[in-house]
Each structure stands twice: as structure tokens, then as C-alpha cells.
CSV table of C-alpha atoms in Angstrom, one decimal:
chain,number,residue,atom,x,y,z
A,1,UNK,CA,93.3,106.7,127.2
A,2,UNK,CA,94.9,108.3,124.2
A,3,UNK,CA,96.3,111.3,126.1
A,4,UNK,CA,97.6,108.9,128.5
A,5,UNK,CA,99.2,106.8,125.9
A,6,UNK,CA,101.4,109.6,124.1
A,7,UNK,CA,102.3,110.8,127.2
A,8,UNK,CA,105.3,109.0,128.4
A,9,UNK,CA,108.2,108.3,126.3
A,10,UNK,CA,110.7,105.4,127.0
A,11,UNK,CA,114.1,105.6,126.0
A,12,UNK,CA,116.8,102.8,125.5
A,13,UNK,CA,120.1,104.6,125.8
A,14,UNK,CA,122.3,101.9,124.1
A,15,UNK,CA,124.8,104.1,123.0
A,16,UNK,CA,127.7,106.2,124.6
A,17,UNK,CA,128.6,108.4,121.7
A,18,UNK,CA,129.2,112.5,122.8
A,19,UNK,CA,126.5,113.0,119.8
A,20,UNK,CA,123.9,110.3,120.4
A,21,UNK,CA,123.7,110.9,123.9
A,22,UNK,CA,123.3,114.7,123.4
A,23,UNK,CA,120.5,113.5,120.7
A,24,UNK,CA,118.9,111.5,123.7
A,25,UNK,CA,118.7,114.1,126.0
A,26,UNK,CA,117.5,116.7,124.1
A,27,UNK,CA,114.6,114.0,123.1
A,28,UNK,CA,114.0,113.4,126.8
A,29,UNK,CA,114.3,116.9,128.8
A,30,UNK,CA,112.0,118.3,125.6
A,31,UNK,CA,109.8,115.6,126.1
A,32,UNK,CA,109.4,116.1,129.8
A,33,UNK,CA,109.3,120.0,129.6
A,34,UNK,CA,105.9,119.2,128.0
A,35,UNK,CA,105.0,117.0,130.6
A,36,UNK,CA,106.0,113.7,129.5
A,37,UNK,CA,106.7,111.0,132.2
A,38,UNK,CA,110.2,110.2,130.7
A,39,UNK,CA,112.4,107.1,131.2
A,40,UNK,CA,115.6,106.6,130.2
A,41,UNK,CA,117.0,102.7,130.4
A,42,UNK,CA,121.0,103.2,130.2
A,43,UNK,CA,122.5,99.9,128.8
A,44,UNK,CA,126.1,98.7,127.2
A,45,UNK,CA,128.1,102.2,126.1
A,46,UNK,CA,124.6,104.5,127.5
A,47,UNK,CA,126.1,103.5,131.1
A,48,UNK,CA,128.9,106.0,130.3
A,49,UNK,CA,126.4,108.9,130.7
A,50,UNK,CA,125.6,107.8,134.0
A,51,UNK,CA,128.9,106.9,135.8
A,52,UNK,CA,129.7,108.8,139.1
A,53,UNK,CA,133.4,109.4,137.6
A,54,UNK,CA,133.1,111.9,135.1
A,55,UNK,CA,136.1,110.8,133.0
A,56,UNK,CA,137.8,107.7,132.0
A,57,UNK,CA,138.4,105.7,135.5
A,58,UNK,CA,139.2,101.5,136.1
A,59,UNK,CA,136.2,100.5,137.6
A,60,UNK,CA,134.1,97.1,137.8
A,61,UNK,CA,135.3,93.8,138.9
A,62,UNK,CA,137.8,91.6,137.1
A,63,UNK,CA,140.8,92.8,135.3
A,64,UNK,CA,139.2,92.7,131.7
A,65,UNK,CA,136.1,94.9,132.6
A,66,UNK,CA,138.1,97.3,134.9
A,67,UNK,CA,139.9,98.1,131.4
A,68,UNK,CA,136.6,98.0,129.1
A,69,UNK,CA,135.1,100.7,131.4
A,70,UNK,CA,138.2,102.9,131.2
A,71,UNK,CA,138.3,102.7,127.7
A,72,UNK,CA,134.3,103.6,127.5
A,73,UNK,CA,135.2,106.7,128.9
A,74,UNK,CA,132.4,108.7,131.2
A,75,UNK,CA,130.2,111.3,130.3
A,76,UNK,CA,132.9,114.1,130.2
A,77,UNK,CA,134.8,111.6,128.0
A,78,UNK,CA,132.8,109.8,125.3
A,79,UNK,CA,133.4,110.3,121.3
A,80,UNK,CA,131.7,111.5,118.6
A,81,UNK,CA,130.5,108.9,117.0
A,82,UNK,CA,132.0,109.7,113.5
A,83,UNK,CA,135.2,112.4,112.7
A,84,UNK,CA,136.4,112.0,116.2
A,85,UNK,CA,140.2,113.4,116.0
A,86,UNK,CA,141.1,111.5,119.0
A,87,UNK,CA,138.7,113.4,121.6
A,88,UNK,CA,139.2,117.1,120.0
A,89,UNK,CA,135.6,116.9,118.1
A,90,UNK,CA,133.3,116.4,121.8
A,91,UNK,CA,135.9,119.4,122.9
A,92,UNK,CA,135.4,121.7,120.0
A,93,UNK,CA,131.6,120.8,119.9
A,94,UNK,CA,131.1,121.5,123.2
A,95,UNK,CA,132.8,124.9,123.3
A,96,UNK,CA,130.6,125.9,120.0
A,97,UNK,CA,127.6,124.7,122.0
A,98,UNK,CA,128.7,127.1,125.2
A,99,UNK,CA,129.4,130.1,122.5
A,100,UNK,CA,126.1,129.6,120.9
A,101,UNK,CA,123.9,129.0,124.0
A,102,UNK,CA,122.9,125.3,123.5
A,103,UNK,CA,123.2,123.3,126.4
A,104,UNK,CA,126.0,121.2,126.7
A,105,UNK,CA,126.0,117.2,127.3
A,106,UNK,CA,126.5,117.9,131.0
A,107,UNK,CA,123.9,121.2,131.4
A,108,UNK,CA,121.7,118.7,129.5
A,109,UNK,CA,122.1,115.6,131.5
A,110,UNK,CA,122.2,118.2,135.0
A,111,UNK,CA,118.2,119.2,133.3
A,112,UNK,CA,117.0,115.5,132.8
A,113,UNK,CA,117.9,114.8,136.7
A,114,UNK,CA,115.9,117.9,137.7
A,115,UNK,CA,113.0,117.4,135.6
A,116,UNK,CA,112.6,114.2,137.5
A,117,UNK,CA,113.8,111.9,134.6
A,118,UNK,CA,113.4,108.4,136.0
A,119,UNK,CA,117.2,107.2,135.3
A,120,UNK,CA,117.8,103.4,135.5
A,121,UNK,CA,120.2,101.3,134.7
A,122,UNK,CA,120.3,97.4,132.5
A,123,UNK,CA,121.3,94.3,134.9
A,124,UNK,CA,122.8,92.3,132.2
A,125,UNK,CA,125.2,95.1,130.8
A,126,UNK,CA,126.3,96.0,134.7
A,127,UNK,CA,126.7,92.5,135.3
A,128,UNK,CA,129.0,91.6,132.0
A,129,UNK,CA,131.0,95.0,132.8
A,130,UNK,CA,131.2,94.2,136.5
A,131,UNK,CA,129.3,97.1,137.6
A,132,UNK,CA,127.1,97.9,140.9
A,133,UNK,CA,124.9,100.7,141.2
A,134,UNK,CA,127.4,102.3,143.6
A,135,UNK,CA,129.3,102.9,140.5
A,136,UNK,CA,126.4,105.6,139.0
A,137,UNK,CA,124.8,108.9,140.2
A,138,UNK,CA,122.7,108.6,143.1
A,139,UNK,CA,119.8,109.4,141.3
A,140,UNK,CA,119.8,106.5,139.1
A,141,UNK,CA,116.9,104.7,140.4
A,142,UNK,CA,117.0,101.4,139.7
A,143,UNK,CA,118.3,98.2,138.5
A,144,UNK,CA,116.3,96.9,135.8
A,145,UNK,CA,116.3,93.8,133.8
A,146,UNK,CA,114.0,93.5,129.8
A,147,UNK,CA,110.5,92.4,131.3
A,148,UNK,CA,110.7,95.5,134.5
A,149,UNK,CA,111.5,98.2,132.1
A,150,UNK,CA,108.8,96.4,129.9
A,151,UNK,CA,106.5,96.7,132.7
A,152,UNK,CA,107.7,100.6,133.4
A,153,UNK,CA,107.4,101.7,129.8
A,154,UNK,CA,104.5,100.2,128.8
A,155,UNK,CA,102.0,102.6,127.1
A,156,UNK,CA,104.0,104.9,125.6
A,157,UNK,CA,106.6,105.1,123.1
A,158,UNK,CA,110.2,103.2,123.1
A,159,UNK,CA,112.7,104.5,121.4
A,160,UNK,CA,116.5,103.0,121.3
A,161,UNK,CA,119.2,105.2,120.5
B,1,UNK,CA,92.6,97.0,122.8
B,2,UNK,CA,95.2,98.2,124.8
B,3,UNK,CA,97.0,95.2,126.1
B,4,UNK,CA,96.4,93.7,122.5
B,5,UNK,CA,98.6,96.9,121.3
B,6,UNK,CA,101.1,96.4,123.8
B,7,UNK,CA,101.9,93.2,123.5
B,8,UNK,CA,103.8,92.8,120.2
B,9,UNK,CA,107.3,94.3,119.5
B,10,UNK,CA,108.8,94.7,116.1
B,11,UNK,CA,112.3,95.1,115.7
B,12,UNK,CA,114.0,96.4,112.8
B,13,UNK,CA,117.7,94.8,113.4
B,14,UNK,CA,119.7,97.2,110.8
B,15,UNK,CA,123.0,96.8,112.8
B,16,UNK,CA,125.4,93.7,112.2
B,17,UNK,CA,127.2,94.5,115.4
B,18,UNK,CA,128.4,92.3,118.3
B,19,UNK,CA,127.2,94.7,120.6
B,20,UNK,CA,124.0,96.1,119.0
B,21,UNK,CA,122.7,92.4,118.1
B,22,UNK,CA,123.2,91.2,121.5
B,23,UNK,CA,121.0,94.4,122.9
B,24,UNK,CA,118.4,93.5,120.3
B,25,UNK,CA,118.3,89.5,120.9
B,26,UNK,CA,118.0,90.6,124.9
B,27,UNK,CA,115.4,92.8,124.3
B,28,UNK,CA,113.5,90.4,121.7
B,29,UNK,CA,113.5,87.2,124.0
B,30,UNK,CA,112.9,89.3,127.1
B,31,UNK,CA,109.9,90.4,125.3
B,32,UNK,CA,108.8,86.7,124.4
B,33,UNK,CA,109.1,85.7,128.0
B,34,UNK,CA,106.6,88.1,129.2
B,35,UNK,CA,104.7,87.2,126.1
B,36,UNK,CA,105.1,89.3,123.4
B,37,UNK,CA,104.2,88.7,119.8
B,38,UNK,CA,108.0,89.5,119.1
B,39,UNK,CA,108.7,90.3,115.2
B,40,UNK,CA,112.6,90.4,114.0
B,41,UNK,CA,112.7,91.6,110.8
B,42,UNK,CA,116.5,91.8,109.4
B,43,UNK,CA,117.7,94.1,107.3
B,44,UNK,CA,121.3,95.2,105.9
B,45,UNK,CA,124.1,93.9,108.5
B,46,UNK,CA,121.7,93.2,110.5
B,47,UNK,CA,121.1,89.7,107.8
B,48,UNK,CA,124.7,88.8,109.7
B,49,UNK,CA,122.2,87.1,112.8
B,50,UNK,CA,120.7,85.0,110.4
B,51,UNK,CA,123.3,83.8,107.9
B,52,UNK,CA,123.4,79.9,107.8
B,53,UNK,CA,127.1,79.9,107.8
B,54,UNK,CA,127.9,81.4,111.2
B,55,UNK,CA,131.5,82.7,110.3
B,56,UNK,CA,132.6,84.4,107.7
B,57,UNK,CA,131.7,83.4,103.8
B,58,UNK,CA,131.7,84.2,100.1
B,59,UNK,CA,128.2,83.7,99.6
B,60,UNK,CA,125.4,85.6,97.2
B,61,UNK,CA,125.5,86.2,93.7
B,62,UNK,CA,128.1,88.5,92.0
B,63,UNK,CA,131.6,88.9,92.6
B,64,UNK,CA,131.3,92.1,94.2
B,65,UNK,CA,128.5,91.1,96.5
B,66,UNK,CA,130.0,87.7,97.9
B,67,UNK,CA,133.4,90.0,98.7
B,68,UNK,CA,131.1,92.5,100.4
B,69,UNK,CA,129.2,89.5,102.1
B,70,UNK,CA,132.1,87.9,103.4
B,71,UNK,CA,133.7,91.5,104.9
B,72,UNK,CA,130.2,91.5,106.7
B,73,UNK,CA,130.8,88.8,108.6
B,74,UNK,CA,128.5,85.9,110.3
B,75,UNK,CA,126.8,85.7,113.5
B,76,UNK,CA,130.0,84.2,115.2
B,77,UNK,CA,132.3,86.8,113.4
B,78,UNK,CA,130.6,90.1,114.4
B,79,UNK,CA,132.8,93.3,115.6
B,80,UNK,CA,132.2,95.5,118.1
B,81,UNK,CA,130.9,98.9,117.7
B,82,UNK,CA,133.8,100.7,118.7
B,83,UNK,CA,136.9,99.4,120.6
B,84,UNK,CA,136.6,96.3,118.4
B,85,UNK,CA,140.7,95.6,118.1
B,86,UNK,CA,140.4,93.7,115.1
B,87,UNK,CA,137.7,91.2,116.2
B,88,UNK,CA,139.6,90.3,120.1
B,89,UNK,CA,136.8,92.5,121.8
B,90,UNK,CA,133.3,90.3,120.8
B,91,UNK,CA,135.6,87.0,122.1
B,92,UNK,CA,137.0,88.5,125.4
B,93,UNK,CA,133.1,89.8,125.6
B,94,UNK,CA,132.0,86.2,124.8
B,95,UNK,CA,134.3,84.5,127.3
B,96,UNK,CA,133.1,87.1,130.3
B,97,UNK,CA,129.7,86.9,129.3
B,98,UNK,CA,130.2,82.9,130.2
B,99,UNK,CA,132.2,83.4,132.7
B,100,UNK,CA,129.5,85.5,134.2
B,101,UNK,CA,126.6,83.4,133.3
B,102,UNK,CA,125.2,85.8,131.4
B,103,UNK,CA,123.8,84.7,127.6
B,104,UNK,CA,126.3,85.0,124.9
B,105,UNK,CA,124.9,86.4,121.6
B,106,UNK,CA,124.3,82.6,119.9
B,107,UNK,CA,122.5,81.4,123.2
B,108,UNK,CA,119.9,84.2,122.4
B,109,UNK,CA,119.9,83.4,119.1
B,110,UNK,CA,118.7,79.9,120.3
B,111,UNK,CA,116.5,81.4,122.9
B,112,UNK,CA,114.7,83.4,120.0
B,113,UNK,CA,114.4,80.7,117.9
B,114,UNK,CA,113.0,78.7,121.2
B,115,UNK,CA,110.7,81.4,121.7
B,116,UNK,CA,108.9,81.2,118.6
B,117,UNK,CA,110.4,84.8,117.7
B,118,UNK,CA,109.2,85.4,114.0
B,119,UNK,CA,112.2,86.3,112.3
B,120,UNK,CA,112.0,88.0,108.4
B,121,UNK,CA,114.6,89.4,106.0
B,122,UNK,CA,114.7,91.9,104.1
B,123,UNK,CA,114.0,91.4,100.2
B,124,UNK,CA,115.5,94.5,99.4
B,125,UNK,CA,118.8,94.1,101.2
B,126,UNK,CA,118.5,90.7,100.5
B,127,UNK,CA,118.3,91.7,96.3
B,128,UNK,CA,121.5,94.5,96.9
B,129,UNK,CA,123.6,91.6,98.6
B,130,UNK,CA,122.5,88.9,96.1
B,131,UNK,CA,121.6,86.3,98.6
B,132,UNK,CA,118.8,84.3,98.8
B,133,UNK,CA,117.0,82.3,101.5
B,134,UNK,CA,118.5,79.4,100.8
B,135,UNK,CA,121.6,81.6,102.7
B,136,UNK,CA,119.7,82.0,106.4
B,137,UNK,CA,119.1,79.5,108.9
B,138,UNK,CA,115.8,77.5,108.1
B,139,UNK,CA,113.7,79.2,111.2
B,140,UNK,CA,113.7,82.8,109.3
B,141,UNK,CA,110.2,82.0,107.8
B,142,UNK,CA,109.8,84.6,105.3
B,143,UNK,CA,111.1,87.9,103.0
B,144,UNK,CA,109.7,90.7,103.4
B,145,UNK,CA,109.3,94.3,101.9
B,146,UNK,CA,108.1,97.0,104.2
B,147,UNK,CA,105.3,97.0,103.5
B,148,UNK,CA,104.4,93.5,104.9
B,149,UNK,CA,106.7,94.4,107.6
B,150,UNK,CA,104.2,97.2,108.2
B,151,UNK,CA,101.0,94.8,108.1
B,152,UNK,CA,102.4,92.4,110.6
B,153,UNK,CA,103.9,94.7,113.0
B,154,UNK,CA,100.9,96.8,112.7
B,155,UNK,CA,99.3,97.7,116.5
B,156,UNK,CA,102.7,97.4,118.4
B,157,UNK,CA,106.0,98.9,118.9
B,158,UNK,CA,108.1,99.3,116.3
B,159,UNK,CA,111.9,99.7,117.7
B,160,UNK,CA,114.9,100.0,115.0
B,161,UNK,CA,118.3,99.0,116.1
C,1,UNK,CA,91.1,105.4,116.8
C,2,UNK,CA,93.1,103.2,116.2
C,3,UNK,CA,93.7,103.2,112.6
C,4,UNK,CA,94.5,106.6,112.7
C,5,UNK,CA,97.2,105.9,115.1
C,6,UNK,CA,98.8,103.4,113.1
C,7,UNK,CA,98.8,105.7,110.2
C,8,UNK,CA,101.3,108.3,111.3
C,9,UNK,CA,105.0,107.4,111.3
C,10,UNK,CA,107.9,109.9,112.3
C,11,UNK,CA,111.3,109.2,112.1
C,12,UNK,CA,113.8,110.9,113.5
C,13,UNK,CA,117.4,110.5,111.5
C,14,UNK,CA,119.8,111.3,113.3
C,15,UNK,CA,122.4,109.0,111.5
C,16,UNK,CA,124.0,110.9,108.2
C,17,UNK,CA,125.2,107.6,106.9
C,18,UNK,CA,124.6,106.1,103.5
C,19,UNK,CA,123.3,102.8,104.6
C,20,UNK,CA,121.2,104.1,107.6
C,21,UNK,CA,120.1,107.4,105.0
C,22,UNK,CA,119.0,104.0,102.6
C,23,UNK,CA,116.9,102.4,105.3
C,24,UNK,CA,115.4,105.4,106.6
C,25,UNK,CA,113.6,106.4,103.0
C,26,UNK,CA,113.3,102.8,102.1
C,27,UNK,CA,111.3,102.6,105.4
C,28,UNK,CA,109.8,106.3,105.0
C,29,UNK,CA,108.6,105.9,101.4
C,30,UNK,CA,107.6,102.6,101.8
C,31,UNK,CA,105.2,103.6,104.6
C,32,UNK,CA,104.1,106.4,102.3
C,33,UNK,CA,103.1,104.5,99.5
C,34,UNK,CA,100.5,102.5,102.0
C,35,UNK,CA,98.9,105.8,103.2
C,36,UNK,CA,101.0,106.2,106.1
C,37,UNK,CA,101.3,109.9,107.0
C,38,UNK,CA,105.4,109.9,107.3
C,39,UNK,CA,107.2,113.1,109.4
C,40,UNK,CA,111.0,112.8,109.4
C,41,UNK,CA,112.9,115.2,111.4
C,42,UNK,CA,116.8,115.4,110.3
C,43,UNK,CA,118.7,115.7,113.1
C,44,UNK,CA,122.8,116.4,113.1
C,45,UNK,CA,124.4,114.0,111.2
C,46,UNK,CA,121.0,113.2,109.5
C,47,UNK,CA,121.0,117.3,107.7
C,48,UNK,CA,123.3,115.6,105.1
C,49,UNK,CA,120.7,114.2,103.5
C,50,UNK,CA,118.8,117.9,103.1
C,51,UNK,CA,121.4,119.6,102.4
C,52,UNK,CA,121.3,121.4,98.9
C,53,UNK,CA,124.7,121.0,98.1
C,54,UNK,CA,125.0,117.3,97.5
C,55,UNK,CA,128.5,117.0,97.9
C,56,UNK,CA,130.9,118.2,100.4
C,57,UNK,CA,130.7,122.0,101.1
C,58,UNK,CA,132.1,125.0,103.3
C,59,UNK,CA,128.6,125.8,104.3
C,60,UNK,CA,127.5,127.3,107.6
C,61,UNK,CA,128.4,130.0,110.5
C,62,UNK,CA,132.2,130.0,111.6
C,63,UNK,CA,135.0,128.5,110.7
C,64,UNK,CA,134.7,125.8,112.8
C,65,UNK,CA,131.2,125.0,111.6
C,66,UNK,CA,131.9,125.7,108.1
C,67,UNK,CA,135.0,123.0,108.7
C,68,UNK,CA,132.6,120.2,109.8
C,69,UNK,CA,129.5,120.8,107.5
C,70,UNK,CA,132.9,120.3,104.6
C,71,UNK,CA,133.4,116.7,106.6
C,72,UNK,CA,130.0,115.4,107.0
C,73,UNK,CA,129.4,115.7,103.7
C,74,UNK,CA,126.1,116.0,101.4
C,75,UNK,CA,123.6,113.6,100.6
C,76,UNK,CA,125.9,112.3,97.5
C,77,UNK,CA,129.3,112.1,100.1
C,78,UNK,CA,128.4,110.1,102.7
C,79,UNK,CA,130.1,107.2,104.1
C,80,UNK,CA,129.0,103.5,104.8
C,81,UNK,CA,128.9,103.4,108.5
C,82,UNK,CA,131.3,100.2,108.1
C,83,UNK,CA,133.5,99.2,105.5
C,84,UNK,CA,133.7,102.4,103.4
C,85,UNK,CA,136.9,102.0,102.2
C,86,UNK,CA,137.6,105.9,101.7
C,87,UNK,CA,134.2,106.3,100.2
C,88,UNK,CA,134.3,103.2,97.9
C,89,UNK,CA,132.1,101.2,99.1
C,90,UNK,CA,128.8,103.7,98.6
C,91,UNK,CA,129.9,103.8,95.1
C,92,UNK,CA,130.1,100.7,95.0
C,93,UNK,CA,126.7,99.8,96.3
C,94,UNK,CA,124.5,102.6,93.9
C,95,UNK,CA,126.2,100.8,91.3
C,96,UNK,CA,125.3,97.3,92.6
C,97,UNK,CA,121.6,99.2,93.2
C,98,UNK,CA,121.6,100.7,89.9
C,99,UNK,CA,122.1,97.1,88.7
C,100,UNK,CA,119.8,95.1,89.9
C,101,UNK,CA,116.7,97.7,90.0
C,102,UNK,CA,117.1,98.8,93.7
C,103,UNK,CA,116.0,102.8,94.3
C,104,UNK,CA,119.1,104.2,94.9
C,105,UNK,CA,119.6,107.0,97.9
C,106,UNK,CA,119.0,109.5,95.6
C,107,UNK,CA,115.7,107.8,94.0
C,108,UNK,CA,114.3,107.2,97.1
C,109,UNK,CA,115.0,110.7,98.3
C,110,UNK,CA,113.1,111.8,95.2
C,111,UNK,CA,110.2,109.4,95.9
C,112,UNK,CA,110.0,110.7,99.4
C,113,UNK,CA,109.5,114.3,98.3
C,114,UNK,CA,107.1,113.1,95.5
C,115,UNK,CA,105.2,111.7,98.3
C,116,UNK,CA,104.9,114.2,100.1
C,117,UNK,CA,106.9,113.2,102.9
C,118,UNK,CA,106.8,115.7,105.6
C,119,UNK,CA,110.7,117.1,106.2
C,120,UNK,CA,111.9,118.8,108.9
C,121,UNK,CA,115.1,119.8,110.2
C,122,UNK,CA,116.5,120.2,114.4
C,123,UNK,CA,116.5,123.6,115.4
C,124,UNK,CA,118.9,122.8,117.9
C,125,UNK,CA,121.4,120.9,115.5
C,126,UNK,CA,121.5,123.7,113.2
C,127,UNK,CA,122.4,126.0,115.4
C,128,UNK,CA,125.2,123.9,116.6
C,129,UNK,CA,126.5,124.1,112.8
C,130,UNK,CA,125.6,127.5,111.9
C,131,UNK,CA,123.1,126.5,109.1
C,132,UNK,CA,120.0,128.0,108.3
C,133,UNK,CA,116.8,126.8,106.4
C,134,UNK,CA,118.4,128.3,102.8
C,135,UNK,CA,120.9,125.8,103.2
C,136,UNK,CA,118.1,122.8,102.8
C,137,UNK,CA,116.3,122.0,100.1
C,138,UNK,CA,113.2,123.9,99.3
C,139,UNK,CA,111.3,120.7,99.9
C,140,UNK,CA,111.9,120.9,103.7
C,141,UNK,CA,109.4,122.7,105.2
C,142,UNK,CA,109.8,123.8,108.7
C,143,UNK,CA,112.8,124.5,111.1
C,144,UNK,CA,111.3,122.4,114.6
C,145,UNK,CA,112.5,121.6,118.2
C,146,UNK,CA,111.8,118.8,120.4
C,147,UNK,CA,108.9,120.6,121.7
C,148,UNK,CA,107.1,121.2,118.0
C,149,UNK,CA,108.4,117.6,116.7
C,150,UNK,CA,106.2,115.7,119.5
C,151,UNK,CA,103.3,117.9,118.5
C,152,UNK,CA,103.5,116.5,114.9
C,153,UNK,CA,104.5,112.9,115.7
C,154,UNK,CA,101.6,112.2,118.5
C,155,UNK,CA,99.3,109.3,118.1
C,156,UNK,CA,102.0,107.6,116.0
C,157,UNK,CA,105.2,105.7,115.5
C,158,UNK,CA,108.0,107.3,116.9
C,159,UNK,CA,111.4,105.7,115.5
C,160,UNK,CA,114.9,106.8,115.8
C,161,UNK,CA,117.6,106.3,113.2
């Protein structure tokens, strides 16, 4: 029962920082590289890592989201949470990442969808942005609202980043 | 044992945000729908949920501390993470969140309170900001030091937002 | 069984901020002082509170590196994650925590070593900024990936910061 317990790891990607979300996914492919059933809730900023358009683009429904989500950014345009410079940080970072061999945001979050990551996304964040699932990777799984990814993670550990 | 453990949630609600209250409030009374033992214990911003005046205020003892308390804000005069534009983000997030039937940050704050969500604060922070509990809404029962938070969150999650 | 599992607590602080740095060894020495076995694993922003230089320094591999280790800061520079006024307000608040009795960061990160708080520091992270281990304090005892980390954390609380 024990084994089973420390065995899967849920994480609540709240945040859509270049930094956090790098710190998420090197939690998560790690954990499943050992075997860990991993999932990974996306809600509010987190749904940046997960948009089909890479960059900044108007998407959702009504005119105040469509401009929220272009101003979120997507997971080749999110900030560092801290000393940003108006995007050049995330650049810089991720060219000393490249010249130092550590995987990159994108070689990390290409990893997480090979190692079988379950991927889903929060109801209530889509719905307040205006989003639909068409809007995300096709291998975000699901839809999921609190008492679902309750159900999903329950046994192991939840973490919220 | 097992569904004893997993059925209490203890939240550590550092963050003062808009955003990042709203996420923990979702998760909390999401939680105590699908009946959780849900714990809220408030620490640092974070004592901006729970402030009796909802705007903001001069309150706590020192002159230093009621100027810091009042820059923090109350529950109805929260900023957004990031992309806050001087406080015009949480209300054009409030009015969609309406519009879209989704609950804004003080209907959860009700729902909480509904749902029999224990909510604490933090004597520590409490002692830095001089405030008192005179200061929070009558429903947060007690103070706590981590310690006690420890003992009653003890067998259950323990998330920090 | 179960006792045992409620007395391990791992943090993983990512955050480099003054008033997360605060709650993380308020919460880690606090555990500590009720038998709690406590890891915590410094992650990016988080190595400013390890670092042996305590104020801003040109430490690390490359200029770029060396450039950002200067502007994170040490674990006496750090900025309030709100409200820090060019670096006022942490002044501010040690004096308000000198004050009125409240461990101040650098008490607490005392108490945590006197405790024998296990510290770590990402392997990953480190490599990103070109630091090694003789930039740390002695205290810190291993250099760990995500791999090594879970290893140490199992059967206990798992909470990011």
C-alpha cells in the first residue's frame, strides 16, 4: 500500500512563469523516469504551457479574454518570474541551457508527453479565459474540474506550483 | 486508514493575490464538497482573505505596520499576479467571472465559510503585521503557530500556495 | 507506519524571495523542533538562501551566469516578492522582526542548521548558473537531482515553495 502511495505524484501547474514551469517539469519527467504515474493539472497562467500556439496568439471567446490570453503568452513566450528584461531573460536562459546540455522548456515539456504524462486541463480557468480544449495539444487528456482531479490524484502526493 | 488520510487537505495560503487566492478557495471548497476535512491556515498576504475590512485599511499596531497593512490590501482589493495594470485586471476578471457564472473570489469566500472550512492565522505573521484577531472576519476560529498547524493537518495533504 | 510517514517533511524552495525564504524556515524549523525529519532542496531562485556570500556577488561560470547570480542576490539581498520598494521593504521588516521578537531570516536560517535540517541544492539549477558546491555553505550537504531528491523525501510531505 505504501509503495503504491509514493508512487504517483500530482501536480497543480498554476503558474506560467518560463522558471516555474521549467521547475515543474523537471519535478514531473524525473518523477516519471522512476516510474511515477505523474499528473499534471494545468490551471490559470499553467495553461500557457499547454496551448497549441506556441507564442503569444488572440484566442478564446469574448474580446477581453482573446486579449488576456495574448498577453499570457504560450510556452515559447512566458517570463521569468523575476528579472525579466522584457522577454531577454527566458532567451538568454534558454540558450545557456542549450550550451550547457540541460533540456530546454520545450525538450522538457516534448519528454513529459512521451513519458506518458497524463496532461489535463482546469474547467473553471478555460471557462473564465474562454478556452476549449481545441485550443491545447492533442495530448491534453481531459477536462477536469476540483473533485475529478481529486478523484485522479488521490493517493499520492499534490504539489502546486 | 487510507481514506481517513486522504480525506483532509491543509492549505498553507501564503499568497495575497487575486489570482492565487481564487485557485486556493476553488481548490478548498472543491475539496469540502466531496468531503474533505479542509484546513486554511493564512499566513503573510495570504491574512488579505480574511481581513474584516474587505478593502483597503490602516489597521495593526505601529505606524509602520498599518502603512504596510494597508499597501497589502483586503480581500476586495487584491492584484493580480502579473499583468495586474494597477488593480483594473482582478475587476475586468471579476465582471467575466460573472458574466460567465463562474464564482468570483468573495462567493468562495462564502462558500468556504458555508462549508465549514476551518480557517487559522498565522500568529507569527500575525505578531510582524501587528494585527490581532479582532482584525479578521469572526469565522477564522483560531491563531496558530506551526506547530498546531502541524497537529491538525497531521494525516493529510499539506498544499502551500 | 504511519507516524513515520508523517514525520518526514521536504520542501522544495524554489522561490529566492525574502518573505517566501521566511515561511519556508519558519515552516522547516518549526517542523524540526517537533521531531519532524525536514529535507529542503534549494532549487534556482531558492540557492540564494545557501549561498556563502550573503550579499550580491559575481559568482559562478560565464559571464552571463556570473551576471545573474550578481542579481538574484544572497540570502541578506533579497527582495520582498511584493512591495519592495528597491529593497526597503526587507529592511524594513527585520527591523519590524527584530522588534517585536520574531526570528529574523537569518535566525531562522541558523536554527535550521542547528537543527540539523537536511540542505540540498538542484543539480540541475546549478548547472544552469555555473555554481558549484564551494559556493554554498558548508552546511549543505549534497548536490541532488530529481531522481535522488524523491529517494530522500518518500513516505513524507512533499511541499513546494
Amino acid at each position: 500500500m505504501k509503495d503504491n502511495k509514493t508512487k504517483k505524484m500530482s501536480l497543480i501547474v498554476f503558474s506560467g512563469s518560463f522558471d516555474k514551469l521549467v521547475a515543474a517539469f523537471t519535478l514531473a519527467t524525473g518523477a516519471a523516469a522512476v516510474n511515477y504515474e505523474v499528473n499534471i493539472f494545468f490551471t490559470f497562467w499553467g495553461l500557457n504551457a499547454i496551448k497549441k500556439k506556441e507564442g503569444r496568439s488572440f484566442i478564446g471567446k469574448g474580446v477581453l479574454a482573446r486579449f488576456f490570453n495574448f498577453l499570457m503568452g504560450g510556452r515559447k513566450k512566458v517570463p521569468l518570474s523575476r528579472l525579466n528584461f522584457c522577454g531577454i531573460s527566458p532567451k538568454l536562459m534558454t540558450s545557456l541551457m542549450k550550451k550547457r546540455n540541460v533540456a530546454t522548456l520545450n525538450d522538457l515539456y516534448q519528454a513529459a508527453k512521451e513519458l506518458k504524462i497524463n496532461l489535463y486541463a482546469c474547467e473553471m480557468s478555460m471557462h473564465i479565459l474562454g478556452l476549449t480544449l481545441q485550443d491545447f495539444d492533442k495530448e491534453v487528456k481531459e477536462v477536469l474540474g476540483v473533485p475529478r482531479f481529486l478523484e485522479y490524484s488521490e493517493g499520492g502526493d499534490r504539489i502546486f506550483i
